[in-house]
Amino acid sequence: MAVPYKIPTDDDREGSPKPHPDEGWLATSPHGAEQIVTQADQSLHRGLSQRHVQMIAIAGAIGTGLFLGLGGAIAKGGPLGALLGYIFVGVIVCCIQYALGEVSALMPVTGSFVRHAELLVDPAWAFAIGWNVVYGAFLGVPSEIAAAVVMIQYWTDINAAVWVTIFIIVSALVAIALIRVYGEIEFVFALLKLLLVVFVVILGLVIDLGGVPGRPRLGFHHWKEGLFVEYIASGAWGRFLGFWAVMTSAVYSFSGVESLAMASAETKNPRHNIPKACRRVFVRITIFYLAAVLVVGMLVSASDPRLQNDSGTAATSPFVIAASDAGIKAIPSVVNAICITSAWSASNQSMLAGTRTLYGLAAKGHAPKVFLRTSSWGVPYMCVAAQTAVSFLAFMCVSNSALAVFYWFLNLTAAGVLVSWIAIAFNHIRLLQALRAQRIPTTELPWHNRITYFSSWFALLSCILILLTGGFAVFTTGNWAPASFVSSYLDIPLVLCAYGLYKVTRRTKIIPLTDVPVRQALEEARNDPENVPIPKSRGWRRLNILWA
């Protein structure tokens, strides 16, 4: 039997950093091995329920990329090319979610796949992935705040600094509050976005089918103009490049679904709630995206110049274009308002991912121990303070030229999404290989699906391919752009350098499969008092398609 955890008291938590694991902070098993779920994890409060976890993932993946970015996808790939691109990426997301769910059910730790990498692959790999996530998440907050300010300027000319200040203050207050407060706020925002998606899809169908007086029925009229669009090249090769460009951008539209496990230590019954969320969230997100892509392709021609509008407001939304053409004037303001909440929601989620990953790095000695300080209600307030300080970069949007420079700088971390997905798939493959090496049946896992070994390999290879070809346009004749090349590929050498430097300085080794602590993790899962099945929904609750 594993030695029970010593739950930290408020006196243990408040105002004092926890010692490094090597100093005896982690609970140990009878054999002296460190616990997988550490006492540092237990300094955080379990305030997120099943509905919070699922809606947090939905909130992160449905944002300005859906409402404003679909127009560019249609313009590059055509109606069918865009649809196929999103279907392909949706399959990859499915594989990633299942891989993440299986590992997180066994090891529900804050920092999610970053901490998993240390246990399953190599501490140096965890260090590189962790700081890559922190870097991207820290820059994500000022980016989303700046995006929200740009959209606010659709209505008003008030100085941008006022709005930046308001968003930073509110974001910091949400981050420092109880994790349950954050969960409820994200729940409301996610619900708003889901309702808007349903609304614009239904509105699109009404417009397309001739439900607006005085407007003809469109049907698949725009599909007849061409299912694919030639991009960069001509002929079949050009149409394929258009499809590939859509698929590459779709990855970033789906980004955020991997963050639902970042706060595993703050989730109630994570060994059941996290897998359940992973299993269902990708289905809902994929359906929403595919329905939206299909409707947009029916409403707006791929050759419409308004799809390439770079105003940064609701004017770029294909739904707004279709509604405006149909004479419906209120839609732009509605879409713009929801996009603002979407941007702020994404900012909050970046704050969660950044602070919890930094906390996880500190718990393993990969970051200063000061970031282990938590408040009496279990919030890592020093991590929040650090990320809030970085958020002041959003004031760069006060100057248009500074905003352009800032967005270019932010694009340097775009490949980080794929790096995270690669890490998730590889962690899962290593877990299954360790089970085989130690002759432990996969049926011992808290949650497992037989196809995940093959699906994780598919996701791993697909993500590597997309990562390496993400900036393919710069290699074509007449399209070389140093800034685009750097923004597409700089993240790769940054991660590799972080991995190499840590490996050389700490002399770490890739963990042998026979040494991966699978048996210990299984023992902890069996002795976890919260590890109980979730009752199935009954009655009218079974009709709930959002979080049941």
Coordinates of C-alpha atoms in Angstrom, one line a residue:
M1 CA 0.0 0.0 0.0
A2 CA 1.2 3.5 -0.8
V3 CA 1.9 5.8 2.1
P4 CA -1.0 8.2 2.4
Y5 CA -0.4 11.8 1.3
K6 CA 0.2 14.4 4.0
I7 CA -2.3 17.1 2.9
P8 CA -0.7 20.5 3.3
T9 CA -2.4 22.8 5.7
D10 CA -3.1 26.5 5.1
D11 CA 0.0 27.3 7.2
D12 CA 2.1 25.1 4.9
R13 CA 0.8 26.8 1.8
E14 CA 0.5 30.5 2.6
G15 CA 3.5 32.7 2.0
S16 CA 6.2 30.0 2.0
P17 CA 7.8 28.2 -0.9
K18 CA 7.7 24.4 -0.9
P19 CA 11.1 22.7 -0.8
H20 CA 12.4 21.2 -4.0
P21 CA 11.4 17.5 -4.4
D22 CA 15.0 16.5 -3.7
E23 CA 14.7 18.0 -0.3
G24 CA 12.0 15.6 0.8
W25 CA 8.8 17.5 -0.1
L26 CA 7.4 14.6 -2.1
A27 CA 5.6 11.8 -0.3
T28 CA 7.3 8.5 -0.8
S29 CA 6.2 4.9 -1.3
P30 CA 7.5 2.1 1.0
H31 CA 10.4 1.7 -1.4
G32 CA 11.4 5.3 -1.2
A33 CA 10.2 6.3 -4.7
E34 CA 8.6 9.7 -5.3
Q35 CA 4.9 9.8 -5.7
I36 CA 3.6 10.6 -9.2
V37 CA 0.9 12.9 -7.8
T38 CA 3.0 15.0 -5.5
Q39 CA 2.1 16.9 -2.4
A40 CA 3.0 20.0 -4.4
D41 CA 0.0 19.1 -6.6
Q42 CA -2.1 18.9 -3.5
S43 CA -1.3 22.5 -2.6
L44 CA -3.8 23.3 -5.3
H45 CA -7.5 23.0 -4.7
R46 CA -9.8 20.7 -6.6
G47 CA -12.4 23.3 -7.7
L48 CA -13.1 22.3 -11.3
S49 CA -16.0 19.9 -12.0
Q50 CA -16.7 17.8 -15.1
R51 CA -18.7 20.6 -16.8
H52 CA -15.9 23.1 -16.1
V53 CA -13.2 20.9 -17.7
Q54 CA -15.2 20.2 -20.8
M55 CA -16.3 23.8 -21.4
I56 CA -12.8 25.1 -20.7
A57 CA -11.5 23.0 -23.6
I58 CA -14.4 24.1 -25.9
A59 CA -13.8 27.8 -24.9
G60 CA -10.1 27.5 -25.8
A61 CA -10.7 26.0 -29.2
I62 CA -13.6 28.1 -30.4
G63 CA -12.5 31.7 -30.8
T64 CA -11.6 34.3 -33.3
G65 CA -10.1 31.6 -35.5
L66 CA -13.6 30.3 -36.1
F67 CA -15.6 33.5 -36.3
L68 CA -13.0 35.5 -38.3
G69 CA -10.5 33.1 -39.8
L70 CA -12.8 30.8 -41.8
G71 CA -12.9 33.3 -44.6
G72 CA -9.2 33.0 -45.2
A73 CA -9.5 29.2 -45.3
I74 CA -12.2 29.3 -47.9
A75 CA -10.2 31.8 -50.0
K76 CA -7.1 29.6 -50.0
G77 CA -8.5 26.1 -50.4
G78 CA -12.0 26.6 -51.8
P79 CA -15.2 25.2 -50.1
L80 CA -14.3 21.5 -50.4
G81 CA -10.6 22.0 -49.8
A82 CA -11.3 23.9 -46.5
L83 CA -13.8 21.3 -45.4
L84 CA -11.4 18.4 -46.1
G85 CA -8.6 20.3 -44.3
Y86 CA -10.6 20.7 -41.2
I87 CA -11.8 17.1 -41.3
F88 CA -8.2 15.9 -41.4
V89 CA -7.1 18.1 -38.6
G90 CA -10.2 17.0 -36.7
V91 CA -9.0 13.4 -36.9
I92 CA -5.6 14.4 -35.5
V93 CA -7.3 16.3 -32.7
C94 CA -9.3 13.1 -31.9
C95 CA -6.1 11.1 -31.7
I96 CA -4.4 13.7 -29.5
Q97 CA -7.3 13.9 -27.1
Y98 CA -7.5 10.2 -26.6
A99 CA -3.7 10.0 -26.0
L100 CA -3.9 12.9 -23.5
G101 CA -6.9 11.3 -21.8
E102 CA -5.2 7.9 -21.2
V103 CA -2.0 9.4 -19.8
S104 CA -3.8 12.0 -17.7
A105 CA -6.1 9.4 -16.2
L106 CA -3.1 7.5 -14.9
M107 CA -1.1 10.6 -13.9
P108 CA -3.4 13.5 -13.1
V109 CA -0.7 16.2 -12.4
T110 CA -0.7 19.9 -12.9
G111 CA 1.3 20.7 -16.0
S112 CA -0.2 17.8 -17.8
F113 CA 1.9 16.5 -20.7
V114 CA 4.9 18.6 -19.6
R115 CA 5.2 16.6 -16.3
H116 CA 4.3 13.4 -18.2
A117 CA 7.3 13.9 -20.4
E118 CA 9.6 13.9 -17.4
L119 CA 8.2 10.6 -16.1
L120 CA 7.9 8.9 -19.5
V121 CA 10.6 10.3 -21.8
D122 CA 13.4 12.5 -20.4
P123 CA 13.7 15.3 -17.9
A124 CA 15.5 17.4 -20.6
W125 CA 12.5 16.9 -22.9
A126 CA 10.1 18.0 -20.2
F127 CA 12.2 21.1 -19.5
A128 CA 12.2 22.1 -23.2
I129 CA 8.5 21.4 -23.7
G130 CA 7.5 23.1 -20.4
W131 CA 9.3 26.4 -21.2
N132 CA 8.0 26.3 -24.7
V133 CA 4.4 26.1 -23.3
V134 CA 5.2 28.9 -20.8
Y135 CA 6.7 31.1 -23.4
G136 CA 3.7 30.7 -25.7
A137 CA 1.1 31.1 -23.0
F138 CA 2.8 34.1 -21.5
L139 CA 2.7 35.9 -24.9
G140 CA -0.8 34.6 -25.5
V141 CA -2.3 36.9 -22.8
P142 CA -1.1 40.3 -24.2
S143 CA -1.9 39.0 -27.8
E144 CA -5.5 38.2 -27.0
I145 CA -5.9 41.5 -25.0
A146 CA -4.6 43.4 -28.0
A147 CA -6.9 41.5 -30.3
A148 CA -9.9 42.4 -28.0
V149 CA -8.9 46.1 -28.1
V150 CA -8.7 46.1 -31.9
M151 CA -12.2 44.7 -32.0
I152 CA -13.5 47.2 -29.5
Q153 CA -12.2 50.0 -31.8
Y154 CA -14.9 48.7 -34.2
W155 CA -17.3 50.7 -32.1
T156 CA -15.3 53.5 -30.3
D157 CA -12.2 55.7 -30.7
I158 CA -11.4 55.8 -26.9
N159 CA -7.7 55.5 -26.3
A160 CA -6.6 51.8 -26.5
A161 CA -4.6 52.2 -23.3
V162 CA -7.8 52.4 -21.3
W163 CA -9.1 49.1 -22.6
V164 CA -5.7 47.4 -22.2
T165 CA -5.6 48.5 -18.5
I166 CA -9.2 47.2 -17.9
F167 CA -8.5 43.8 -19.5
I168 CA -5.2 43.3 -17.6
I169 CA -6.8 44.2 -14.2
V170 CA -9.8 41.9 -14.8
S171 CA -7.7 39.1 -16.1
A172 CA -5.4 39.3 -13.1
L173 CA -8.4 39.3 -10.7
V174 CA -9.8 36.2 -12.4
A175 CA -6.4 34.4 -12.3
I176 CA -5.9 35.2 -8.6
A177 CA -9.4 34.1 -7.5
L178 CA -10.5 30.6 -6.6
I179 CA -10.1 28.2 -9.5
R180 CA -13.8 27.6 -9.3
V181 CA -14.4 31.3 -10.2
Y182 CA -12.3 30.8 -13.2
G183 CA -14.2 27.7 -14.1
E184 CA -17.6 29.4 -13.9
I185 CA -16.4 32.4 -16.0
E186 CA -15.1 30.1 -18.7
F187 CA -18.2 28.1 -18.5
V188 CA -20.3 31.2 -19.3
F189 CA -18.0 32.4 -22.1
A190 CA -17.9 28.9 -23.7
L191 CA -21.7 28.8 -23.6
L192 CA -21.9 32.1 -25.3
K193 CA -19.6 31.0 -28.0
L194 CA -21.5 27.7 -28.5
L195 CA -24.8 29.6 -28.8
L196 CA -23.2 32.0 -31.3
V197 CA -22.0 29.1 -33.4
V198 CA -25.4 27.5 -33.4
F199 CA -27.0 30.8 -34.2
V200 CA -24.7 31.7 -37.2
V201 CA -24.9 28.2 -38.6
I202 CA -28.8 28.3 -38.5
L203 CA -28.7 31.8 -39.8
G204 CA -26.4 30.7 -42.6
L205 CA -28.7 27.9 -43.6
V206 CA -31.7 30.2 -43.6
I207 CA -29.9 32.7 -45.9
D208 CA -28.6 29.9 -48.1
L209 CA -32.0 28.3 -48.5
G210 CA -33.8 31.5 -49.4
G211 CA -35.4 32.2 -46.1
V212 CA -34.6 36.0 -46.3
P213 CA -37.4 37.9 -48.2
G214 CA -36.1 39.2 -51.6
R215 CA -33.0 37.0 -51.6
P216 CA -32.6 34.0 -53.9
R217 CA -31.9 30.5 -52.8
L218 CA -28.1 29.8 -53.0
G219 CA -27.8 26.1 -52.3
F220 CA -24.4 24.9 -53.4
H221 CA -24.1 27.7 -56.0
H222 CA -20.6 28.7 -54.9
W223 CA -19.4 25.1 -55.0
K224 CA -20.1 25.1 -58.7
E225 CA -17.5 27.8 -59.2
G226 CA -14.8 25.4 -58.1
L227 CA -14.5 22.9 -55.2
F228 CA -10.8 23.8 -54.8
V229 CA -8.8 27.0 -55.3
E230 CA -5.4 27.1 -56.9
Y231 CA -2.9 28.5 -54.4
I232 CA 0.6 29.6 -55.4
A233 CA 0.8 27.0 -58.3
S234 CA -1.6 26.0 -61.0
G235 CA -3.4 22.8 -61.8
A236 CA -3.7 19.8 -59.5
W237 CA -0.5 20.8 -57.6
G238 CA -1.9 24.3 -56.9
R239 CA -5.2 22.8 -55.6
F240 CA -3.3 20.5 -53.3
L241 CA -1.2 23.4 -52.0
G242 CA -4.5 25.2 -51.3
F243 CA -5.8 22.2 -49.3
W244 CA -2.5 21.9 -47.4
A245 CA -2.5 25.6 -46.5
V246 CA -6.0 25.2 -45.0
M247 CA -5.0 22.2 -43.1
T248 CA -2.0 23.9 -41.6
S249 CA -3.9 26.9 -40.4
A250 CA -6.7 24.6 -39.1
V251 CA -4.2 23.3 -36.5
Y252 CA -4.1 26.6 -34.9
S253 CA -7.8 27.0 -35.0
F254 CA -8.1 23.8 -33.0
S255 CA -5.4 24.7 -30.6
G256 CA -6.5 24.9 -27.0
V257 CA -8.1 21.5 -26.7
E258 CA -4.9 20.2 -25.1
S259 CA -5.1 22.6 -22.2
L260 CA -8.1 20.9 -20.5
A261 CA -5.7 18.7 -18.6
M262 CA -3.3 21.5 -17.5
A263 CA -5.2 21.9 -14.2
S264 CA -5.6 18.1 -13.5
A265 CA -4.6 18.6 -9.8
E266 CA -7.4 21.2 -9.5
T267 CA -10.1 19.0 -11.1
K268 CA -12.4 16.8 -9.1
N269 CA -12.0 13.1 -9.7
P270 CA -9.5 13.8 -12.6
R271 CA -8.9 10.1 -13.4
H272 CA -12.5 9.9 -14.7
N273 CA -13.4 13.5 -15.6
I274 CA -10.3 14.3 -17.7
P275 CA -10.8 11.2 -20.0
K276 CA -14.5 11.8 -20.3
A277 CA -13.8 15.4 -21.3
C278 CA -11.2 14.3 -23.8
R279 CA -13.5 11.8 -25.3
R280 CA -16.4 14.1 -25.9
V281 CA -14.9 17.6 -26.4
F282 CA -13.2 16.8 -29.7
V283 CA -16.5 15.5 -31.1
R284 CA -18.4 18.7 -30.3
I285 CA -15.6 21.0 -31.4
T286 CA -15.2 19.1 -34.7
I287 CA -18.9 19.1 -35.4
F288 CA -19.1 22.9 -34.7
Y289 CA -16.1 23.6 -37.0
L290 CA -17.2 21.3 -39.8
A291 CA -20.7 22.7 -39.8
A292 CA -19.3 26.3 -39.8
V293 CA -16.9 25.5 -42.7
L294 CA -19.7 23.8 -44.7
V295 CA -22.1 26.7 -44.2
V296 CA -19.4 29.4 -45.0
G297 CA -18.6 27.6 -48.2
M298 CA -22.2 27.7 -49.2
L299 CA -22.7 31.4 -48.4
V300 CA -19.6 33.2 -49.7
S301 CA -17.6 32.8 -52.9
A302 CA -14.0 31.8 -52.5
S303 CA -13.1 34.6 -54.8
D304 CA -14.8 37.3 -52.7
P305 CA -12.2 40.0 -52.0
R306 CA -13.7 40.8 -48.6
L307 CA -12.5 37.4 -47.3
Q308 CA -8.9 38.9 -47.5
N309 CA -9.9 42.0 -45.5
D310 CA -7.2 42.6 -42.8
S311 CA -9.2 45.1 -40.7
G312 CA -9.1 42.9 -37.7
T313 CA -12.7 43.4 -36.8
A314 CA -16.0 41.6 -37.5
A315 CA -15.9 42.9 -41.1
T316 CA -13.6 39.9 -41.9
S317 CA -16.1 37.3 -40.8
P318 CA -17.7 35.4 -43.6
F319 CA -20.9 35.2 -41.5
V320 CA -20.9 39.0 -41.4
I321 CA -20.4 39.2 -45.1
A322 CA -23.3 36.9 -45.8
A323 CA -25.6 38.7 -43.3
S324 CA -24.7 42.1 -44.8
D325 CA -25.4 40.8 -48.3
A326 CA -28.8 39.6 -47.0
G327 CA -29.5 43.0 -45.5
I328 CA -29.3 41.9 -41.9
K329 CA -27.5 44.9 -40.2
A330 CA -27.2 43.8 -36.6
I331 CA -25.0 40.7 -37.1
P332 CA -21.6 42.6 -37.3
S333 CA -22.1 44.0 -33.8
V334 CA -23.2 40.7 -32.4
V335 CA -20.3 38.8 -33.9
N336 CA -17.9 41.5 -32.8
A337 CA -19.2 41.4 -29.2
I338 CA -18.8 37.6 -29.0
C339 CA -15.4 37.8 -30.5
I340 CA -14.3 40.2 -27.8
T341 CA -15.5 37.7 -25.1
S342 CA -13.7 35.0 -27.1
A343 CA -10.5 36.9 -27.0
W344 CA -10.7 37.5 -23.3
S345 CA -11.6 33.9 -22.7
A346 CA -8.6 32.8 -24.6
S347 CA -6.5 35.2 -22.6
N348 CA -7.8 33.7 -19.4
Q349 CA -7.0 30.2 -20.7
S350 CA -3.5 31.2 -21.6
M351 CA -3.2 32.5 -18.0
L352 CA -4.3 29.2 -16.7
A353 CA -1.9 27.2 -19.0
G354 CA 1.0 29.5 -18.3
T355 CA 0.7 29.7 -14.5
R356 CA 0.0 25.9 -14.0
T357 CA 2.8 24.9 -16.3
L358 CA 5.3 27.2 -14.6
Y359 CA 4.1 25.9 -11.2
G360 CA 4.7 22.3 -12.5
L361 CA 8.2 23.3 -13.7
A362 CA 9.0 24.8 -10.3
A363 CA 7.7 21.6 -8.6
K364 CA 10.3 19.6 -10.5
G365 CA 13.2 22.1 -10.0
H366 CA 13.0 23.4 -13.6
A367 CA 12.0 26.9 -12.5
P368 CA 12.8 29.0 -9.4
K369 CA 11.2 27.7 -6.2
V370 CA 9.5 31.1 -5.6
F371 CA 6.9 30.0 -8.2
L372 CA 5.7 27.3 -5.8
R373 CA 4.1 29.9 -3.5
T374 CA 0.4 29.4 -3.3
S375 CA -2.4 31.4 -1.6
S376 CA -4.6 30.1 1.2
W377 CA -7.1 29.1 -1.4
G378 CA -4.6 27.2 -3.5
V379 CA -3.7 29.7 -6.3
P380 CA 0.0 29.9 -7.4
Y381 CA 0.0 33.7 -7.0
M382 CA 3.7 34.2 -7.8
C383 CA 3.1 32.5 -11.2
V384 CA 0.1 34.8 -11.7
A385 CA 2.2 37.8 -10.8
A386 CA 4.9 36.9 -13.4
Q387 CA 2.4 36.4 -16.2
T388 CA 0.5 39.6 -15.3
A389 CA 3.8 41.5 -15.6
V390 CA 4.3 40.1 -19.1
S391 CA 0.7 41.0 -20.0
F392 CA 1.8 44.7 -20.0
L393 CA 3.3 44.0 -23.4
A394 CA -0.3 44.6 -24.6
F395 CA 0.3 48.3 -24.3
M396 CA 2.2 48.0 -27.5
C397 CA -1.1 48.0 -29.3
V398 CA -1.4 51.7 -28.4
S399 CA 0.8 52.2 -31.5
N400 CA -0.3 50.6 -34.7
S401 CA 3.3 50.0 -35.8
A402 CA 4.1 48.5 -32.4
L403 CA 1.1 46.2 -32.7
A404 CA 2.3 45.0 -36.1
V405 CA 5.8 44.3 -34.6
F406 CA 4.2 42.5 -31.6
Y407 CA 2.0 40.3 -33.7
W408 CA 5.0 39.3 -35.9
F409 CA 6.9 38.5 -32.7
L410 CA 4.0 36.5 -31.4
N411 CA 3.9 34.4 -34.6
L412 CA 7.3 33.0 -33.6
T413 CA 5.5 30.8 -31.1
A414 CA 2.8 29.5 -33.5
A415 CA 4.6 26.2 -34.1
G416 CA 4.5 25.6 -30.3
V417 CA 1.0 24.2 -30.7
L418 CA 2.3 21.4 -32.9
V419 CA 5.2 20.8 -30.6
S420 CA 2.8 20.3 -27.7
W421 CA 0.7 17.9 -29.8
I422 CA 3.8 16.0 -30.7
A423 CA 4.8 15.7 -27.0
I424 CA 1.3 14.4 -26.1
A425 CA 1.4 11.7 -28.8
F426 CA 4.9 10.7 -27.9
N427 CA 4.2 10.5 -24.2
H428 CA 1.3 8.1 -24.9
I429 CA 3.4 5.9 -27.2
R430 CA 6.1 5.7 -24.5
L431 CA 3.5 4.8 -21.9
L432 CA 2.2 1.9 -24.0
Q433 CA 5.7 0.8 -24.8
A434 CA 6.6 0.8 -21.1
L435 CA 3.6 -1.3 -20.3
R436 CA 4.7 -3.8 -22.9
A437 CA 8.3 -3.8 -21.6
Q438 CA 7.1 -4.4 -18.1
R439 CA 4.5 -7.0 -19.2
I440 CA 1.6 -5.1 -17.7
P441 CA -1.7 -5.4 -19.6
T442 CA -3.3 -2.2 -20.9
T443 CA -6.5 -3.3 -19.1
E444 CA -4.8 -2.2 -15.9
L445 CA -5.0 1.5 -17.1
P446 CA -7.8 3.6 -15.6
W447 CA -8.9 4.4 -19.2
H448 CA -7.8 2.8 -22.5
N449 CA -8.9 2.3 -26.0
R450 CA -7.4 -0.4 -28.2
I451 CA -6.9 1.7 -31.2
T452 CA -4.9 4.5 -29.5
Y453 CA -1.5 2.9 -30.1
F454 CA -1.9 3.3 -33.8
S455 CA -3.8 6.6 -33.6
S456 CA -1.0 8.1 -31.6
W457 CA 1.6 7.2 -34.2
F458 CA -0.7 8.7 -36.9
A459 CA -1.0 11.9 -34.9
L460 CA 2.7 12.0 -34.1
L461 CA 3.8 11.6 -37.8
S462 CA 1.1 14.0 -39.1
C463 CA 2.1 16.7 -36.6
I464 CA 5.7 16.4 -37.5
L465 CA 4.9 16.6 -41.2
I466 CA 2.7 19.7 -40.7
L467 CA 5.3 21.3 -38.5
L468 CA 8.1 20.9 -41.0
T469 CA 5.9 22.1 -43.9
G470 CA 4.0 24.8 -42.1
G471 CA 5.9 27.6 -43.9
F472 CA 6.0 25.9 -47.3
A473 CA 4.9 29.1 -49.1
V474 CA 8.3 30.8 -48.5
F475 CA 10.1 28.1 -50.4
T476 CA 8.1 28.6 -53.6
T477 CA 9.2 30.9 -56.5
G478 CA 8.8 34.6 -55.7
N479 CA 7.4 34.1 -52.2
W480 CA 10.5 34.1 -50.1
A481 CA 10.0 36.2 -46.9
P482 CA 12.5 36.1 -44.1
A483 CA 10.0 37.2 -41.5
S484 CA 7.6 34.4 -42.5
F485 CA 10.4 31.8 -42.5
V486 CA 11.5 32.8 -39.1
S487 CA 8.0 32.9 -37.6
S488 CA 7.3 29.5 -39.0
Y489 CA 10.4 27.7 -38.0
L490 CA 12.3 29.5 -35.2
D491 CA 10.4 27.5 -32.5
I492 CA 12.0 24.3 -33.7
P493 CA 15.6 25.2 -33.0
L494 CA 14.5 27.0 -29.8
V495 CA 13.0 23.7 -28.4
L496 CA 15.9 21.6 -29.6
C497 CA 18.5 24.0 -28.1
A498 CA 16.6 24.0 -24.7
Y499 CA 16.6 20.2 -24.8
G500 CA 20.3 19.9 -25.7
L501 CA 21.5 22.5 -23.2
Y502 CA 19.6 20.9 -20.3
K503 CA 20.7 17.5 -21.3
V504 CA 24.4 18.5 -21.5
T505 CA 24.4 20.5 -18.2
R506 CA 22.3 18.0 -16.2
R507 CA 23.5 14.9 -18.0
T508 CA 20.1 13.4 -18.2
K509 CA 19.3 10.2 -20.1
I510 CA 16.3 9.0 -21.9
I511 CA 14.4 6.9 -19.3
P512 CA 14.6 3.1 -20.1
L513 CA 11.2 1.6 -20.7
T514 CA 11.7 -0.8 -17.8
D515 CA 12.3 2.1 -15.4
V516 CA 9.2 4.1 -16.3
P517 CA 7.2 4.2 -13.0
V518 CA 4.1 2.6 -14.4
R519 CA 3.5 0.2 -11.5
Q520 CA 3.8 3.0 -9.0
A521 CA 1.3 5.1 -11.0
L522 CA -1.1 2.2 -11.1
E523 CA -0.8 1.7 -7.4
E524 CA -1.5 5.3 -6.7
A525 CA -4.6 5.1 -9.0
R526 CA -5.9 2.1 -7.1
N527 CA -5.4 3.9 -3.8
D528 CA -6.8 7.2 -4.9
P529 CA -10.0 7.8 -2.8
E530 CA -11.4 10.0 -5.6
N531 CA -10.9 7.3 -8.3
V532 CA -14.6 6.3 -8.5
P533 CA -16.7 5.9 -11.7
I534 CA -18.9 8.9 -12.7
P535 CA -22.6 8.0 -12.5
K536 CA -24.3 7.9 -15.9
S537 CA -26.7 10.7 -16.7
R538 CA -30.3 9.8 -16.4
G539 CA -33.6 11.2 -17.5
W540 CA -33.5 14.6 -19.2
R541 CA -29.8 15.0 -18.4
R542 CA -29.0 12.5 -21.2
L543 CA -30.2 15.0 -23.7
N544 CA -27.6 17.5 -22.6
I545 CA -25.1 17.7 -25.5
L546 CA -22.9 20.3 -24.0
W547 CA -21.2 18.9 -20.9
A548 CA -23.0 15.6 -20.0

